[in-house]
mmCIF file of C-alpha atoms in Angstrom:
data_model
loop_
_atom_site.group_PDB
_atom_site.id
_atom_site.type_symbol
_atom_site.label_atom_id
_atom_site.label_comp_id
_atom_site.label_asym_id
_atom_site.label_seq_id
_atom_site.Cartn_x
_atom_site.Cartn_y
_atom_site.Cartn_z
ATOM 1 C CA GLU A 1 166.411 105.860 119.051
ATOM 2 C CA VAL A 2 166.597 104.851 122.798
ATOM 3 C CA GLN A 3 163.611 102.476 122.191
ATOM 4 C CA GLU A 4 165.590 100.782 119.434
ATOM 5 C CA GLU A 5 168.723 100.477 121.573
ATOM 6 C CA MET A 6 166.608 99.059 124.389
ATOM 7 C CA VAL A 7 165.058 96.373 121.954
ATOM 8 C CA GLN A 8 168.495 95.393 120.824
ATOM 9 C CA THR A 9 169.724 95.232 124.439
ATOM 10 C CA LEU A 10 166.896 93.056 125.387
ATOM 11 C CA GLU A 11 167.428 90.810 122.382
ATOM 12 C CA ARG A 12 171.137 90.389 123.152
ATOM 13 C CA SER A 13 170.564 89.803 126.799
ATOM 14 C CA ARG A 14 168.086 87.099 125.955
ATOM 15 C CA ALA A 15 170.689 85.511 123.528
ATOM 16 C CA LEU A 16 173.238 85.634 126.451
ATOM 17 C CA SER A 17 170.800 84.006 128.913
ATOM 18 C CA LYS A 18 170.494 81.127 126.486
ATOM 19 C CA GLU A 19 174.225 80.982 126.137
ATOM 20 C CA PHE A 20 174.725 80.979 129.944
ATOM 21 C CA LEU A 21 172.225 78.060 130.228
ATOM 22 C CA ASP A 22 174.270 76.286 127.542
ATOM 23 C CA LEU A 23 177.453 76.991 129.438
ATOM 24 C CA ALA A 24 175.789 75.535 132.641
ATOM 25 C CA MET A 25 175.184 72.285 130.855
ATOM 26 C CA LYS A 26 178.647 72.223 129.410
ATOM 27 C CA ASP A 27 180.090 72.758 132.857
ATOM 28 C CA CYS A 28 178.169 69.652 134.013
ATOM 29 C CA ASP A 29 179.650 67.767 130.984
ATOM 30 C CA ALA A 30 183.184 68.963 131.898
ATOM 31 C CA PHE A 31 182.833 67.887 135.348
ATOM 32 C CA ASP A 32 181.608 64.435 134.200
ATOM 33 C CA ARG A 33 184.637 64.135 131.833
ATOM 34 C CA PHE A 34 186.838 64.921 134.841
ATOM 35 C CA MET A 35 185.235 62.302 137.031
ATOM 36 C CA GLU A 36 185.580 59.811 134.126
ATOM 37 C CA ALA A 37 189.290 60.542 133.849
ATOM 38 C CA LEU A 38 189.597 60.314 137.686
ATOM 39 C CA ALA A 39 188.006 56.726 137.557
ATOM 40 C CA LEU A 40 190.656 55.488 134.917
ATOM 41 C CA PRO A 41 192.819 52.581 135.911
ATOM 42 C CA ARG A 42 196.040 53.265 137.703
ATOM 43 C CA ASP A 43 197.580 49.752 137.484
ATOM 44 C CA SER A 44 200.451 50.236 135.148
ATOM 45 C CA GLU A 45 202.755 53.208 134.398
ATOM 46 C CA GLN A 46 201.037 53.550 131.056
ATOM 47 C CA ASP A 47 197.696 53.524 132.802
ATOM 48 C CA ARG A 48 198.809 56.259 135.254
ATOM 49 C CA GLU A 49 200.229 58.375 132.342
ATOM 50 C CA THR A 50 196.994 57.926 130.339
ATOM 51 C CA ARG A 51 194.948 58.864 133.521
ATOM 52 C CA LYS A 52 197.041 61.777 134.129
ATOM 53 C CA ARG A 53 196.724 63.118 130.650
ATOM 54 C CA SER A 54 193.087 62.673 130.652
ATOM 55 C CA MET A 55 192.742 64.484 133.875
ATOM 56 C CA GLN A 56 194.795 67.348 132.797
ATOM 57 C CA GLU A 57 192.677 67.743 129.511
ATOM 58 C CA ALA A 58 189.446 67.394 131.563
ATOM 59 C CA LEU A 59 190.726 70.155 133.849
ATOM 60 C CA LYS A 60 191.356 72.498 130.967
ATOM 61 C CA GLY A 61 187.767 71.893 129.727
ATOM 62 C CA SER A 62 186.435 72.504 133.221
ATOM 63 C CA THR A 63 188.412 75.747 133.272
ATOM 64 C CA LEU A 64 187.367 77.012 129.816
ATOM 65 C CA VAL A 65 183.537 76.808 130.630
ATOM 66 C CA PRO A 66 183.531 79.140 133.695
ATOM 67 C CA MET A 67 186.158 81.387 132.097
ATOM 68 C CA ARG A 68 183.799 81.938 129.135
ATOM 69 C CA MET A 69 181.102 82.807 131.740
ATOM 70 C CA VAL A 70 183.273 85.474 133.281
ATOM 71 C CA GLU A 71 183.971 86.994 129.858
ATOM 72 C CA LEU A 72 180.321 87.028 128.934
ATOM 73 C CA ALA A 73 179.399 88.577 132.204
ATOM 74 C CA GLY A 74 181.173 91.807 131.289
ATOM 75 C CA GLU A 75 178.960 92.233 128.206
ATOM 76 C CA LEU A 76 175.871 91.523 130.254
ATOM 77 C CA ALA A 77 176.851 94.105 132.791
ATOM 78 C CA GLU A 78 177.334 96.684 130.177
ATOM 79 C CA TYR A 79 173.780 96.078 128.879
ATOM 80 C CA CYS A 80 172.575 96.764 132.494
ATOM 81 C CA LEU A 81 174.550 100.243 132.249
ATOM 82 C CA ALA A 82 172.584 100.989 129.039
ATOM 83 C CA VAL A 83 169.345 100.293 130.872
ATOM 84 C CA ALA A 84 170.412 102.208 133.971
ATOM 85 C CA SER A 85 171.467 105.225 131.912
ATOM 86 C CA ARG A 86 168.956 105.358 129.157
ATOM 87 C CA GLY A 87 166.196 102.816 129.840
ATOM 88 C CA ASN A 88 162.727 103.017 131.511
ATOM 89 C CA PRO A 89 163.009 104.733 134.919
ATOM 90 C CA ASN A 90 161.016 102.047 136.364
ATOM 91 C CA ALA A 91 163.793 99.576 135.461
ATOM 92 C CA ILE A 92 166.633 101.426 137.060
ATOM 93 C CA THR A 93 166.750 99.314 140.235
ATOM 94 C CA ASP A 94 166.348 96.080 138.080
ATOM 95 C CA ALA A 95 169.412 97.067 136.261
ATOM 96 C CA GLY A 96 171.220 97.557 139.705
ATOM 97 C CA VAL A 97 170.143 94.333 141.162
ATOM 98 C CA SER A 98 171.053 92.603 137.943
ATOM 99 C CA ALA A 99 174.509 94.231 137.984
ATOM 100 C CA LEU A 100 175.022 93.052 141.460
ATOM 101 C CA LEU A 101 174.116 89.505 140.620
ATOM 102 C CA ILE A 102 176.322 89.583 137.446
ATOM 103 C CA GLY A 103 179.299 90.700 139.658
ATOM 104 C CA ALA A 104 178.742 87.835 142.160
ATOM 105 C CA ALA A 105 178.242 85.221 139.476
ATOM 106 C CA SER A 106 181.446 86.332 137.618
ATOM 107 C CA ARG A 107 183.453 86.223 140.688
ATOM 108 C CA GLY A 108 182.116 82.796 141.513
ATOM 109 C CA ALA A 109 182.903 81.438 137.990
ATOM 110 C CA SER A 110 186.358 82.950 138.360
ATOM 111 C CA MET A 111 186.841 81.031 141.431
ATOM 112 C CA ASN A 112 185.699 77.787 139.804
ATOM 113 C CA ALA A 113 188.116 78.481 136.923
ATOM 114 C CA ARG A 114 191.122 79.312 139.285
ATOM 115 C CA ILE A 115 190.543 76.184 141.419
ATOM 116 C CA ASN A 116 190.994 74.162 138.316
ATOM 117 C CA LEU A 117 194.029 76.149 137.208
ATOM 118 C CA ALA A 118 195.789 75.199 140.444
ATOM 119 C CA SER A 119 195.997 71.702 139.317
ATOM 120 C CA ILE A 120 196.864 72.169 135.619
ATOM 121 C CA GLU A 121 200.514 71.639 134.828
ATOM 122 C CA ASP A 122 200.554 73.475 131.472
ATOM 123 C CA GLY A 123 202.112 76.643 132.386
ATOM 124 C CA PRO A 124 201.349 78.721 129.255
ATOM 125 C CA PHE A 125 197.741 77.638 129.441
ATOM 126 C CA VAL A 126 197.445 78.832 133.102
ATOM 127 C CA GLU A 127 199.140 82.045 132.497
ATOM 128 C CA GLU A 128 196.793 82.870 129.568
ATOM 129 C CA SER A 129 193.831 81.745 131.468
ATOM 130 C CA LEU A 130 194.730 83.997 134.415
ATOM 131 C CA ARG A 131 195.312 86.963 132.081
ATOM 132 C CA ARG A 132 191.887 86.369 130.518
ATOM 133 C CA LEU A 133 190.123 86.014 133.850
ATOM 134 C CA ASP A 134 191.738 89.114 135.213
ATOM 135 C CA ALA A 135 190.679 91.177 132.170
ATOM 136 C CA ALA A 136 187.159 89.835 132.113
ATOM 137 C CA LEU A 137 186.819 90.517 135.920
ATOM 138 C CA GLU A 138 188.166 94.073 135.459
ATOM 139 C CA ARG A 139 185.660 94.601 132.527
ATOM 140 C CA THR A 140 182.725 93.327 134.790
ATOM 141 C CA GLY A 141 183.784 95.142 137.794
ATOM 142 C CA THR A 142 184.050 98.433 135.933
ATOM 143 C CA ALA A 143 180.588 98.040 134.211
ATOM 144 C CA VAL A 144 179.002 96.989 137.565
ATOM 145 C CA ASP A 145 180.514 99.900 139.443
ATOM 146 C CA LYS A 146 179.156 102.272 136.669
ATOM 147 C CA VAL A 147 175.690 100.725 136.984
ATOM 148 C CA LEU A 148 175.598 101.087 140.590
ATOM 149 C CA ALA A 149 176.784 104.743 140.493
ATOM 150 C CA GLU A 150 174.198 105.469 137.768
ATOM 151 C CA VAL A 151 171.387 103.944 139.965
ATOM 152 C CA SER A 152 172.343 105.707 143.042
ATOM 153 C CA THR A 153 172.214 109.123 141.278
ATOM 154 C CA LYS A 154 168.575 108.389 140.427
ATOM 155 C CA LEU A 155 167.362 107.203 143.880
ATOM 156 C CA PRO A 156 166.185 109.498 146.561
ATOM 157 C CA ARG A 157 168.755 110.049 149.345
#
């Protein structure tokens, strides 16, 4: 039963790894869209309005990608907990180090999302995004703390 759980954990972790790589590419694309919007002409009032609208949409796209990364980080950290709790004893510290890295990555992605949110004028979008970020960071932080606690119980003191 544990072996089956670990196989499923490995398979889902690999799928998440691919999704994170895809999100990294999407993040680059979102940044490119913002830079394109930034380069739009500003000659007339209509140009400025089009540019502003394009920049706002690009900022939203640039926020959604790292926000998704933060949300997925919680799931990945929970897989680390499964490994630390029930996996191969030789993988305990791998789970702990992975959890530490996941925690740092999720906080970094959250910062990237929040810096974009600071420039977005759509109040409801900003509020909902902040709510999602806070919930995802809480989930990740809780899982990371549990992994580290589990790992520490299995290491000599």
